[in-house]
PDB file of C-alpha atoms in Angstrom:
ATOM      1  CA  UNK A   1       0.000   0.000   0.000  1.00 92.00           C
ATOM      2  CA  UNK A   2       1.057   3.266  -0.801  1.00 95.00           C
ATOM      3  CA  UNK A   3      -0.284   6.987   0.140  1.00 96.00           C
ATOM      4  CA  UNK A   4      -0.999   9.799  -2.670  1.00 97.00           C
ATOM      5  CA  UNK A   5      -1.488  13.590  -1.604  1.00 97.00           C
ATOM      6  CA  UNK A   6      -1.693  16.478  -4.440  1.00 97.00           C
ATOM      7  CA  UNK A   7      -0.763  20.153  -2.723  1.00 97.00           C
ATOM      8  CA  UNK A   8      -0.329  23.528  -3.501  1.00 97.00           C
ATOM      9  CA  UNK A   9       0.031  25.999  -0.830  1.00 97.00           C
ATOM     10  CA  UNK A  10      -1.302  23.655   1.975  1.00 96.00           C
ATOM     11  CA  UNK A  11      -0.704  26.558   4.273  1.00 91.00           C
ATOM     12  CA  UNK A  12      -1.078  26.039   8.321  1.00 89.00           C
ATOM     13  CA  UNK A  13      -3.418  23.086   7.961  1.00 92.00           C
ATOM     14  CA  UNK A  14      -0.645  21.316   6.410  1.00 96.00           C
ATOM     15  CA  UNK A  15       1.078  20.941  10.034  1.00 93.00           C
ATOM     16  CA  UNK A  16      -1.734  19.599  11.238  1.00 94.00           C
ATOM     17  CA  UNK A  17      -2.456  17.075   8.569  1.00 95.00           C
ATOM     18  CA  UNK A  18       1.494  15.566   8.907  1.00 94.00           C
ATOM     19  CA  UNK A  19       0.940  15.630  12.771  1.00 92.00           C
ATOM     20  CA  UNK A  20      -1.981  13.817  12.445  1.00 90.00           C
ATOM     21  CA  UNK A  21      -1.316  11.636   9.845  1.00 89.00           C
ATOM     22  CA  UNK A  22       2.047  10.869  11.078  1.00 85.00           C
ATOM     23  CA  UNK A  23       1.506   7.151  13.222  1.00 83.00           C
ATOM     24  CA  UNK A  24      -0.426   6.290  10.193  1.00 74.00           C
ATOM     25  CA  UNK A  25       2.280   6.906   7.812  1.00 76.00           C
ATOM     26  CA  UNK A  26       4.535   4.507   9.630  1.00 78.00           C
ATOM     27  CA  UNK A  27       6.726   2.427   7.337  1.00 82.00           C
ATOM     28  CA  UNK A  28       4.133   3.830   4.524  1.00 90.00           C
ATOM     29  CA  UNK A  29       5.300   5.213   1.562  1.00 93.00           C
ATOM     30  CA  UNK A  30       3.980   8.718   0.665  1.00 94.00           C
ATOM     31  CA  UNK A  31       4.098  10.376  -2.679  1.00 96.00           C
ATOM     32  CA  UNK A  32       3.549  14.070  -2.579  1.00 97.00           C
ATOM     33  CA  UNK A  33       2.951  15.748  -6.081  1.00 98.00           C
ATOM     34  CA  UNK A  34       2.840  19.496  -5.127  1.00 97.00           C
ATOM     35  CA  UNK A  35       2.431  22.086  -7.960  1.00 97.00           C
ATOM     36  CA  UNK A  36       4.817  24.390  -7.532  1.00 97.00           C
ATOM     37  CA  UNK A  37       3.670  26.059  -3.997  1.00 96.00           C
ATOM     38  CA  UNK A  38       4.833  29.356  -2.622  1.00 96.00           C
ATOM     39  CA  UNK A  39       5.029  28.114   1.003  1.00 94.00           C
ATOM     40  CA  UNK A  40       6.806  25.464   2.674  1.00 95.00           C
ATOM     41  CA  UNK A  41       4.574  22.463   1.935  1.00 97.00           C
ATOM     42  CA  UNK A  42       6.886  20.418  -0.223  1.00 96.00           C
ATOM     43  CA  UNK A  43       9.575  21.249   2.506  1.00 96.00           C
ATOM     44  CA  UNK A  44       7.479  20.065   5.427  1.00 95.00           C
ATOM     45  CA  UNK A  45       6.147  16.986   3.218  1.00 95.00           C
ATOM     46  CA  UNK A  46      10.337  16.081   2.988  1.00 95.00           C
ATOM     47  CA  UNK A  47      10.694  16.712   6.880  1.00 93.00           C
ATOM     48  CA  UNK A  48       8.469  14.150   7.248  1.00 92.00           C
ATOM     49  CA  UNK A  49       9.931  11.487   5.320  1.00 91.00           C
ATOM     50  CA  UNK A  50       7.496  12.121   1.857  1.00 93.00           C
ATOM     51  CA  UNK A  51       8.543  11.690  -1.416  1.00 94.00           C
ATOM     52  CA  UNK A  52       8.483  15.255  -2.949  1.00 96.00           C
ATOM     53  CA  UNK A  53       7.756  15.759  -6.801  1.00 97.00           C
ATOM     54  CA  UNK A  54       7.058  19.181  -7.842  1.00 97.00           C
ATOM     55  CA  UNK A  55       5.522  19.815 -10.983  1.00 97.00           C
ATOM     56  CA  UNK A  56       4.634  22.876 -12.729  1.00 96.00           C
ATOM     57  CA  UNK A  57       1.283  24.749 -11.716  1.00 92.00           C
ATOM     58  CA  UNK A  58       0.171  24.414 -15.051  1.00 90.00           C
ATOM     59  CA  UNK A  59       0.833  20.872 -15.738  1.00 92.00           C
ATOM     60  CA  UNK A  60      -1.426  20.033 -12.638  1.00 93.00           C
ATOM     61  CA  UNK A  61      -4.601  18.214 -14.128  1.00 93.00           C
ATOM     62  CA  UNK A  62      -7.360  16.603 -11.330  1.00 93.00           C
ATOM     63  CA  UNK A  63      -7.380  13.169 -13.064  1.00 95.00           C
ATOM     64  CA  UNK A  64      -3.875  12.996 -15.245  1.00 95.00           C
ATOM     65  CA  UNK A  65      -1.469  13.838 -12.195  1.00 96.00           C
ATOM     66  CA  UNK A  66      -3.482  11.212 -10.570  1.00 97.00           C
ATOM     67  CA  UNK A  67      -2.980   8.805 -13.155  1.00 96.00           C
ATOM     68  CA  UNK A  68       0.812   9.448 -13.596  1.00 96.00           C
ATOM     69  CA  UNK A  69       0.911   8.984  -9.696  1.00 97.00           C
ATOM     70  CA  UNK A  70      -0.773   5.224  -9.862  1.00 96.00           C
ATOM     71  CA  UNK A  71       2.234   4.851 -12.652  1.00 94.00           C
ATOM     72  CA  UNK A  72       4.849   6.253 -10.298  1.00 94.00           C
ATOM     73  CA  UNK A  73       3.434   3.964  -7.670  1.00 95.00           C
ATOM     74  CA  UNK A  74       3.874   0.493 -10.069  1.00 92.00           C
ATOM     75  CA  UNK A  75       4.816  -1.425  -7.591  1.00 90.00           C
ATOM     76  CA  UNK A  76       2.229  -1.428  -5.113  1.00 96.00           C
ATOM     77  CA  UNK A  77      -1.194  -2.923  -5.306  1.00 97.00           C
ATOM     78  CA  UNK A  78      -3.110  -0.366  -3.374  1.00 97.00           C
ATOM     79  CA  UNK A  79      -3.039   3.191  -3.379  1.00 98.00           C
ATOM     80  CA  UNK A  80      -4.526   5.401  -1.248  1.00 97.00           C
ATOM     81  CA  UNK A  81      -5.008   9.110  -2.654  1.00 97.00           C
ATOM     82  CA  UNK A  82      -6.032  12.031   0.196  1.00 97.00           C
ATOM     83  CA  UNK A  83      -5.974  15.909  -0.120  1.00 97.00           C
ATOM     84  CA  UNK A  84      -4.493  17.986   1.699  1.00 96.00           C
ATOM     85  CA  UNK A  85      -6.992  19.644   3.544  1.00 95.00           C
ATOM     86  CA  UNK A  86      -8.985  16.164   4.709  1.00 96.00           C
ATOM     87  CA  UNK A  87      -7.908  15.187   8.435  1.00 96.00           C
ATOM     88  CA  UNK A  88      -7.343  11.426   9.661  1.00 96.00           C
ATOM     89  CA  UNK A  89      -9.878  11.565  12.918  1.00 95.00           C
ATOM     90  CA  UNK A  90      -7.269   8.653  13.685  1.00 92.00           C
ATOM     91  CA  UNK A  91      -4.353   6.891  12.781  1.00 85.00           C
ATOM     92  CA  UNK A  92      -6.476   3.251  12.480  1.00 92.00           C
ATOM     93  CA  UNK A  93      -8.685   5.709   9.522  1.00 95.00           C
ATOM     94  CA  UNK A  94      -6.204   3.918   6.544  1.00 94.00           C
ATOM     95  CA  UNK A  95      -6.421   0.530   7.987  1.00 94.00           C
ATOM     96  CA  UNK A  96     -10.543   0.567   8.578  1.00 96.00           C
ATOM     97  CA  UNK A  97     -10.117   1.685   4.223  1.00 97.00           C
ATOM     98  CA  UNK A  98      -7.768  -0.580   3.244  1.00 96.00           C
ATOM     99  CA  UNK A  99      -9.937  -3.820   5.253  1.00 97.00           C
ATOM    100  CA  UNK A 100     -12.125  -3.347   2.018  1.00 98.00           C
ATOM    101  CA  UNK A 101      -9.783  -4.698  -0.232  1.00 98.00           C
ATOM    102  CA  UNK A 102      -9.701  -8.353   1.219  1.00 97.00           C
ATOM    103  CA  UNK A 103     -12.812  -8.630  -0.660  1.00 97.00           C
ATOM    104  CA  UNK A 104     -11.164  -9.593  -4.264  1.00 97.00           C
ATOM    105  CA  UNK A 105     -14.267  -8.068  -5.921  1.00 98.00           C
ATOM    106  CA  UNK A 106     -13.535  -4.781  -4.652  1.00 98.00           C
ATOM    107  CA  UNK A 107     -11.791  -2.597  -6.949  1.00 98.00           C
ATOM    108  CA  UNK A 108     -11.928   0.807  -5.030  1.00 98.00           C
ATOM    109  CA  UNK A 109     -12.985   1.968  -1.624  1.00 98.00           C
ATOM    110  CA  UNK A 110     -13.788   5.268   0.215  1.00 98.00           C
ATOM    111  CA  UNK A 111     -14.282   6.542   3.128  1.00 98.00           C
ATOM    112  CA  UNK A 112     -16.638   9.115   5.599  1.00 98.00           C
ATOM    113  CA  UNK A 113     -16.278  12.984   5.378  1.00 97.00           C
ATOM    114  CA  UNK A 114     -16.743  14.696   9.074  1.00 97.00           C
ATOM    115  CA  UNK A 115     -17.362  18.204   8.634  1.00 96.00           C
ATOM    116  CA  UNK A 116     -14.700  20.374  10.719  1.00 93.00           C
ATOM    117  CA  UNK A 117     -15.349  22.058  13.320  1.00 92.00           C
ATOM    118  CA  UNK A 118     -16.149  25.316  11.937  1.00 94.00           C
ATOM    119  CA  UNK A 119     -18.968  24.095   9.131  1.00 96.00           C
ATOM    120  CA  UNK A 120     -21.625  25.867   8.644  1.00 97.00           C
ATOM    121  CA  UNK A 121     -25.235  23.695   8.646  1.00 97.00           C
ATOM    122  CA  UNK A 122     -25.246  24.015   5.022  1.00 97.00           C
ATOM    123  CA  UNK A 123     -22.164  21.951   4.707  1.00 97.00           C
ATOM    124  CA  UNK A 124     -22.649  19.752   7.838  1.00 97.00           C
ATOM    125  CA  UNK A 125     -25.609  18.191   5.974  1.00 97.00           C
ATOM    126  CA  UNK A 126     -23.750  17.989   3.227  1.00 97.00           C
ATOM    127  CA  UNK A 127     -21.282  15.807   4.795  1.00 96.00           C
ATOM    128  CA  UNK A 128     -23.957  13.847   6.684  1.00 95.00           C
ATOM    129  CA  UNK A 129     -26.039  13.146   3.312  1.00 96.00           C
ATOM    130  CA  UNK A 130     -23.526  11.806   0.951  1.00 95.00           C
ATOM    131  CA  UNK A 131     -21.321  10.094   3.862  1.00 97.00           C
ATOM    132  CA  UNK A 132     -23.752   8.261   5.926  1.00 95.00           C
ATOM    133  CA  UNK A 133     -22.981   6.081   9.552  1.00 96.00           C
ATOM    134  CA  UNK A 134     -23.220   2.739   7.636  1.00 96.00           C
ATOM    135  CA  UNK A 135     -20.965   0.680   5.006  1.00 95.00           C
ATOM    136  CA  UNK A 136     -22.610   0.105   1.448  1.00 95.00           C
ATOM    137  CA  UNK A 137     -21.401  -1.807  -1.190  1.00 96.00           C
ATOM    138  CA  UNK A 138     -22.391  -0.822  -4.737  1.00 96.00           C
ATOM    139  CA  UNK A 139     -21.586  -3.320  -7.530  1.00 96.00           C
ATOM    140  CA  UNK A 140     -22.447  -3.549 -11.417  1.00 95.00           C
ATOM    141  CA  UNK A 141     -26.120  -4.853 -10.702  1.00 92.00           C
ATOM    142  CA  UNK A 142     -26.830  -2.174  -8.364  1.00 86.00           C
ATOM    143  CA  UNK A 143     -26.561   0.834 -10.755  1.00 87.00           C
ATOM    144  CA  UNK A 144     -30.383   1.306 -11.625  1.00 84.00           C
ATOM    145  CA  UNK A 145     -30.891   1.822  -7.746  1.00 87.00           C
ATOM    146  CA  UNK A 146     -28.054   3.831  -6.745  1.00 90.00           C
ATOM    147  CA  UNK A 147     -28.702   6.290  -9.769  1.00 88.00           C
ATOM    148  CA  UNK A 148     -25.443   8.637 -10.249  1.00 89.00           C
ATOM    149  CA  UNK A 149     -24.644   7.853  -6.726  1.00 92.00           C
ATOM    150  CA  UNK A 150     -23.485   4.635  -8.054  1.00 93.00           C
ATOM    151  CA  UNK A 151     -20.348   5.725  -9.184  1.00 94.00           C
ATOM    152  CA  UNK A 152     -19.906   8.282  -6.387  1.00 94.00           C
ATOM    153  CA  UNK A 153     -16.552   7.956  -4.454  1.00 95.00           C
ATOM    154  CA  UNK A 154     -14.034  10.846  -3.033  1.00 91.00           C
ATOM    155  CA  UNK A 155     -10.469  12.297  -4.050  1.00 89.00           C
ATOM    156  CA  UNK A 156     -10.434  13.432  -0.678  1.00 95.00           C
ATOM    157  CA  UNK A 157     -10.262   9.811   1.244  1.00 97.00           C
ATOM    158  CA  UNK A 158      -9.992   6.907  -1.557  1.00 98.00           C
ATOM    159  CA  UNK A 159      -8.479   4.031  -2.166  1.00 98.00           C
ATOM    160  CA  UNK A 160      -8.082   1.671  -5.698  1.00 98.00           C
ATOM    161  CA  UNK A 161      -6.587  -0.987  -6.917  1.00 98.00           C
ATOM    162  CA  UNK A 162      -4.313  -0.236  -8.891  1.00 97.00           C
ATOM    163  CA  UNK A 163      -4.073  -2.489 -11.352  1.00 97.00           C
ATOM    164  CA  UNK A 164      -7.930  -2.920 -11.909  1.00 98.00           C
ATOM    165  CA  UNK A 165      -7.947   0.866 -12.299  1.00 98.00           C
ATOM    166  CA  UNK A 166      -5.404   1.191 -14.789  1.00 97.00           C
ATOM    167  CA  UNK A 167      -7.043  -1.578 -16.638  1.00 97.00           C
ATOM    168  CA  UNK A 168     -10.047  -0.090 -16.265  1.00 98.00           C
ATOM    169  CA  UNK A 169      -8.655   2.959 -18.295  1.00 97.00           C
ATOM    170  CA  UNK A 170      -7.531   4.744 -15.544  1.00 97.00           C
ATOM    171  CA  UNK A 171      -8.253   8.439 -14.004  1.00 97.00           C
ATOM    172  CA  UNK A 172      -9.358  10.669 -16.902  1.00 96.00           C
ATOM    173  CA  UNK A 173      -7.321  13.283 -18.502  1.00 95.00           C
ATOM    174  CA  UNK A 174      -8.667  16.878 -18.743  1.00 92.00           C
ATOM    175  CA  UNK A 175     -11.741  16.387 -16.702  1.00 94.00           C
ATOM    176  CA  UNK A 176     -12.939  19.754 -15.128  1.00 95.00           C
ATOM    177  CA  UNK A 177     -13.829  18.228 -11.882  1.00 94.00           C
ATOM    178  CA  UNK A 178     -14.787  14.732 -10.062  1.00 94.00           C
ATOM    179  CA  UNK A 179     -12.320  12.167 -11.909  1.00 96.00           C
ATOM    180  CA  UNK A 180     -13.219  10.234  -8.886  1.00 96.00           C
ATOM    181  CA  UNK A 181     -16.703   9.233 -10.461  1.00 96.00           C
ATOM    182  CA  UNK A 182     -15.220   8.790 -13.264  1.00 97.00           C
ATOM    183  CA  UNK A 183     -12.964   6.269 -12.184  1.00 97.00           C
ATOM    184  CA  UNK A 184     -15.694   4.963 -10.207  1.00 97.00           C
ATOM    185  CA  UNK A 185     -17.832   4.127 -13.239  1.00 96.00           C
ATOM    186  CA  UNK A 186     -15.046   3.026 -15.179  1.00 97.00           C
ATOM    187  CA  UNK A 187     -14.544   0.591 -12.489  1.00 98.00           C
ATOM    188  CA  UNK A 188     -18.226  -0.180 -12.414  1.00 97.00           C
ATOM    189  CA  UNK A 189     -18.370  -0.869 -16.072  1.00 96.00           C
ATOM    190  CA  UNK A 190     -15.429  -2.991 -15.720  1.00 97.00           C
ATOM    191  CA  UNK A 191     -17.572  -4.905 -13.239  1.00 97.00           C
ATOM    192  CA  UNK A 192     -15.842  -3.997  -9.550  1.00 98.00           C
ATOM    193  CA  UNK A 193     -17.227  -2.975  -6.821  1.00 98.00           C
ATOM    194  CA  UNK A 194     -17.049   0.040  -4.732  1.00 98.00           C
ATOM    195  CA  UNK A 195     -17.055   0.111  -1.030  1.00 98.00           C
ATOM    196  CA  UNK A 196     -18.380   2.510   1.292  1.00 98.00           C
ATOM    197  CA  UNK A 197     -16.239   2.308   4.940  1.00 98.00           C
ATOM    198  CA  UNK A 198     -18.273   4.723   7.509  1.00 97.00           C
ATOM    199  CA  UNK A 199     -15.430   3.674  10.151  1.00 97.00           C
ATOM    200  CA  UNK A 200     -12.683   5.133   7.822  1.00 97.00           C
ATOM    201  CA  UNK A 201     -13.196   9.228   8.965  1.00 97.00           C
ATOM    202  CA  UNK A 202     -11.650  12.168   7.765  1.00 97.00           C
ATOM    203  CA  UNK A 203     -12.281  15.599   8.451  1.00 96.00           C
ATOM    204  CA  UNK A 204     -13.178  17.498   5.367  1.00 96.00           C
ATOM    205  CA  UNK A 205     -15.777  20.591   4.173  1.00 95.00           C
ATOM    206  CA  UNK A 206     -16.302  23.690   2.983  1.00 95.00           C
ATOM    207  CA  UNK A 207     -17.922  26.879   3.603  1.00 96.00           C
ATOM    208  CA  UNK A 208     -18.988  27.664  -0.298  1.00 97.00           C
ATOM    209  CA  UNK A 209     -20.531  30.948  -1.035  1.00 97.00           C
ATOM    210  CA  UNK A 210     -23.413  31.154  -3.317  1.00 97.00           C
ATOM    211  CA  UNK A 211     -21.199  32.182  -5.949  1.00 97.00           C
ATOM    212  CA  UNK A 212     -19.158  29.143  -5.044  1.00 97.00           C
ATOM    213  CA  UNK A 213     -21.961  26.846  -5.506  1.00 97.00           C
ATOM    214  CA  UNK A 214     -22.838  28.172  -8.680  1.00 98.00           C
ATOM    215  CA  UNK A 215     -19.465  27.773 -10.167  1.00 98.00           C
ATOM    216  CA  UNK A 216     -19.060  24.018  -8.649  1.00 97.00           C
ATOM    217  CA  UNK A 217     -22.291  23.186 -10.157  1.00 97.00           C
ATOM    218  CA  UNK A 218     -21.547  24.728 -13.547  1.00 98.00           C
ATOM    219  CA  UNK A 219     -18.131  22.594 -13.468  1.00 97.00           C
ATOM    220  CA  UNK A 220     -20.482  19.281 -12.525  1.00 96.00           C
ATOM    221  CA  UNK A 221     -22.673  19.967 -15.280  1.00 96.00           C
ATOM    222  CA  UNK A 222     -19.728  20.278 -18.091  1.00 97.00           C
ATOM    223  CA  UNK A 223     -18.765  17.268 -17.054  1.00 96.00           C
ATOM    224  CA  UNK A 224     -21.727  15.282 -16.855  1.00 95.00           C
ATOM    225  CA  UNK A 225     -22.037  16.570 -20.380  1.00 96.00           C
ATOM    226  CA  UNK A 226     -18.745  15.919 -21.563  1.00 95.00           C
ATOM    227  CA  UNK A 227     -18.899  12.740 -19.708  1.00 95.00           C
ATOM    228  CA  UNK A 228     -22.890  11.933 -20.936  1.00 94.00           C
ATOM    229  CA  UNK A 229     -22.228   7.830 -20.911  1.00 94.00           C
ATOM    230  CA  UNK A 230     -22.012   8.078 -16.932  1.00 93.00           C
ATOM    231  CA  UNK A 231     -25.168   9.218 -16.677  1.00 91.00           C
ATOM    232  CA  UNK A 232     -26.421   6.376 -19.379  1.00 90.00           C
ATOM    233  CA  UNK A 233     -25.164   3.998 -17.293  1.00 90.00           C
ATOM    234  CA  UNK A 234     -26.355   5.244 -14.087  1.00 88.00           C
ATOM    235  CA  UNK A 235     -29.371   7.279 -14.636  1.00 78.00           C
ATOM    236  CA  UNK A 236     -30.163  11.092 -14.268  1.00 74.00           C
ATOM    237  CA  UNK A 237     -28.568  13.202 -11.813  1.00 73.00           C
ATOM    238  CA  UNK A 238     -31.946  15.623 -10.622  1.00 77.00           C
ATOM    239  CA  UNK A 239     -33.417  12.654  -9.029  1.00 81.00           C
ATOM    240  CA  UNK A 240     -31.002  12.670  -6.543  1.00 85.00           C
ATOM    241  CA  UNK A 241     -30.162  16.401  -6.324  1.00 87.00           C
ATOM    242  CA  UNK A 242     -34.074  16.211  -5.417  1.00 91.00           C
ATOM    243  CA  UNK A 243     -33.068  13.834  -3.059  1.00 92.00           C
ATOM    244  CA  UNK A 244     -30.888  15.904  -1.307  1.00 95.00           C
ATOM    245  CA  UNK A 245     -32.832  19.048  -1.284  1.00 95.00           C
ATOM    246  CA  UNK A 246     -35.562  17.767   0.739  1.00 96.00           C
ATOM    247  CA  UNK A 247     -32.971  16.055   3.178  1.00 97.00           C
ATOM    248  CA  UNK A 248     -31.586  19.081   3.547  1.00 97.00           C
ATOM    249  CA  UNK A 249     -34.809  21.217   4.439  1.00 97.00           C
ATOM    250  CA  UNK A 250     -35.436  18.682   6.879  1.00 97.00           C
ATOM    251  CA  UNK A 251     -31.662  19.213   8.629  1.00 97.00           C
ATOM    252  CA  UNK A 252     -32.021  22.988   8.726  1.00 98.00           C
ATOM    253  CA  UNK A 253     -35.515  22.996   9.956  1.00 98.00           C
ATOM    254  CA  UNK A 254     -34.643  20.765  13.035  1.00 97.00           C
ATOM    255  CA  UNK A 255     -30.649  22.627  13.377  1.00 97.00           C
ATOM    256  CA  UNK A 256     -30.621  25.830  11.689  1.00 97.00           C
ATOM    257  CA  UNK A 257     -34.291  26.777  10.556  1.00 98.00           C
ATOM    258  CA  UNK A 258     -32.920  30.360   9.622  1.00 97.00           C
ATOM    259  CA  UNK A 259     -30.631  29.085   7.336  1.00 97.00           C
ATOM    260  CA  UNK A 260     -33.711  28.017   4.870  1.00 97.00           C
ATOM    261  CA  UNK A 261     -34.366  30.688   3.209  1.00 97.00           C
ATOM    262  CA  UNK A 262     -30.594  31.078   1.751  1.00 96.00           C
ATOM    263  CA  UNK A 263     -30.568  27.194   1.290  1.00 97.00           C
ATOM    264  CA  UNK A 264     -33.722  27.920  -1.576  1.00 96.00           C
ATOM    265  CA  UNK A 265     -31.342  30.565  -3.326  1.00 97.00           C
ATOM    266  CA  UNK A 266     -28.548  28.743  -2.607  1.00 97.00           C
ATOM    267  CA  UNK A 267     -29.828  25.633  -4.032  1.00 96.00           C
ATOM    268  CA  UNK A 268     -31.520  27.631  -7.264  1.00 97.00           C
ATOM    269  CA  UNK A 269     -28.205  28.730  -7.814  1.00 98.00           C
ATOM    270  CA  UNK A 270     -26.647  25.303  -8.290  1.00 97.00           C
ATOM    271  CA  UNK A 271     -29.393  24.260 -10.190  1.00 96.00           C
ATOM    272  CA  UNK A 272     -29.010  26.872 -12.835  1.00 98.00           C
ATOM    273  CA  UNK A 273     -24.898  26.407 -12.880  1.00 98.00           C
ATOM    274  CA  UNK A 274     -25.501  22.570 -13.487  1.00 96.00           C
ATOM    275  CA  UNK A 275     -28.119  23.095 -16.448  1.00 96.00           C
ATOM    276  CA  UNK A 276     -26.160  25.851 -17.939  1.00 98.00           C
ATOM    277  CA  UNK A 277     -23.321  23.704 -17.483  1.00 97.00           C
ATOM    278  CA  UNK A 278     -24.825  20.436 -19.521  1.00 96.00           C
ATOM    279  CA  UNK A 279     -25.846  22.965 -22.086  1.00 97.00           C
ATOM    280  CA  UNK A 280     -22.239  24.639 -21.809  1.00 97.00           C
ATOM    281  CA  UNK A 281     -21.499  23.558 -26.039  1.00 95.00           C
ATOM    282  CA  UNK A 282     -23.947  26.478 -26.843  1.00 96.00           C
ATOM    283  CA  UNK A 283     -22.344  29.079 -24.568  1.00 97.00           C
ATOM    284  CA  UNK A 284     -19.216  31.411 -25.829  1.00 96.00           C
ATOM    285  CA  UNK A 285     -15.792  30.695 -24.289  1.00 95.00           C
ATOM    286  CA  UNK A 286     -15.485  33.911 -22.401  1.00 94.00           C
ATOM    287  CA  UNK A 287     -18.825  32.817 -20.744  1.00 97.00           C
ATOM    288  CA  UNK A 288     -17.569  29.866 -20.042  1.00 97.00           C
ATOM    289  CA  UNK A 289     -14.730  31.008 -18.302  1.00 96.00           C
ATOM    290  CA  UNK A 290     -16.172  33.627 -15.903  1.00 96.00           C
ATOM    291  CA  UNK A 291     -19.287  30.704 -14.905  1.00 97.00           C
ATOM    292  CA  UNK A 292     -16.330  28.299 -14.040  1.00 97.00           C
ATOM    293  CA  UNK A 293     -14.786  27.431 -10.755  1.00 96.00           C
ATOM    294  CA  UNK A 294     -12.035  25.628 -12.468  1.00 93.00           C
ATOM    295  CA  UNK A 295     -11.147  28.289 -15.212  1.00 90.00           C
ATOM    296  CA  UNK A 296      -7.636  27.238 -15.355  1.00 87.00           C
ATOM    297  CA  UNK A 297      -9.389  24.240 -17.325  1.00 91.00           C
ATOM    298  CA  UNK A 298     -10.339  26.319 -20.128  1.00 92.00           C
ATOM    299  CA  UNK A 299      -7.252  27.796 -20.980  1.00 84.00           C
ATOM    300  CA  UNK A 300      -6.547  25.205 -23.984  1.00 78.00           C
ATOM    301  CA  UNK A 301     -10.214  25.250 -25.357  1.00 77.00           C
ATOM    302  CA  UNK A 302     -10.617  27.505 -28.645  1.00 60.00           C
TER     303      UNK A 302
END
């Protein structure tokens, strides 16, 4: 088993997620592919006994450096891939993932998302809805039912097999956003399964803004257009953002019931990024780029 972390400017959190991780990492090799960052995260990362690769800022792509890292990583058979911003709640979080795997069928594996301390309720429930207290198991059978949470996992906590990933074709290159689900359903189609391991906890959230939202959900719906035979195989994706809406109301009315009237806007909002997003083929380029969270990724479109 190895360990995967992407950074760029990992700032004071960085400290924290070394400290913490650090009787997990134990006689655990750790690949650190940091893009170029102004601080001292790749200098930290080497304190602590990481492998350090720095790549250009530019040359960082969500799926590709990802891919290249499961390549650097040849020859072990696991490979766990965290960010640096998600927090092992303790050092037995890798070893509750990686109990997954002795299931052969099992070709990748996530964990649960804890939101930190400072969430707001919007992104608690977040966290509580799509990381819930129990394992699941989703395998090819199951896809009807599960809907686009089929294919759902997290670059944030996750673990694959390597081999059955690569052979499955591998993270995508020059995917705006999620090449977790991606992988997921390549995996999926391949016919593996993908584990769900509530006892594996991380910290992880964020505090989006509306504007935030709207971007994040223009990026999901480029890619669910750009990526259209994921949603073939698994079904629509308003079903479940339905779903989730009316978990949410219920959260807020019970924690934070004057938090509902920004949750409507807020989720209007993402609704419109994600269909402008899935129509994003009619829109200009300069559009484009300003309704994009990720507008690095448009730099080599014409």
């Amino acid at each position: 088993m190895a360990i995967c972390v992407p950074t760029l400017n990992a700032g004071a959190l960085w400290h924290e997620w070394l400290t913490r991780a650090r009787p997990a990492l134990a006689n655990v090799p750790v690949l650190v592919i940091d893009s170029s960052s102004d601080d001292d995260t790749a200098a930290l990362a080497r304190q602590a006994g990481c492998r350090v690769e720095v790549i250009a800022r530019a040359d960082f792509d969500h799926g590709g450096t990802r891919d290249w890292a499961l390549h650097q990583l040849a020859p072990y058979e696991i490979v766990v891939f965290l960010t640096q911003d998600a927090l092992l709640t303790s050092p037995e979080a890798i070893d509750h993932l990686l109990a997954a795997f002795d299931d052969p069928n099992v070709g990748a594996a996530y964990g649960r998302q804890l939101p930190h301390h400072d969430a707001s309720p919007i992104a608690a429930h977040a966290r509580l809805f799509n990381y819930p207290v129990r394992d699941h198991r989703v395998t090819p059978a199951d896809m009807t039912r599960w809907g686009i949470k089929a294919a759902f996992l997290s670059n944030s906590f996750a673990a694959y097999r390597r081999r059955a990933l690569l052979d499955a074709g591998g993270f995508p290159h020059g995917a705006i956003l999620s090449e977790d689900m991606v992988a997921g359903a390549r995996l999926l189609q391949s016919g593996w399964h993908l584990a769900y391991c509530a006892q594996a906890c991380v910290q992880h959230s964020h505090n989006y803004s509306w504007g935030q939202e709207f971007r994040r959900y223009f990026d999901i719906g480029v890619l669910h257009a750009r990526e259209r035979w994921i949603l073939e195989m698994t079904g629509n994706a308003e079903r479940e953002g339905q779903r989730f809406v009316a978990s949410e109301l219920r959260y807020l009315a019970r924690h934070a019931p004057w938090a509902i009237p920004g949750a409507f806007i807020r989720n209007a909002l993402k609704y419109l990024g994600y269909r402008l997003g899935r129509h994003e083929r009619s829109l200009p380029l300069r559009l484009k780029r300003r309704l994009s969270m990720n507008r690095g990724y448009w730099a080599t479109e014409r």
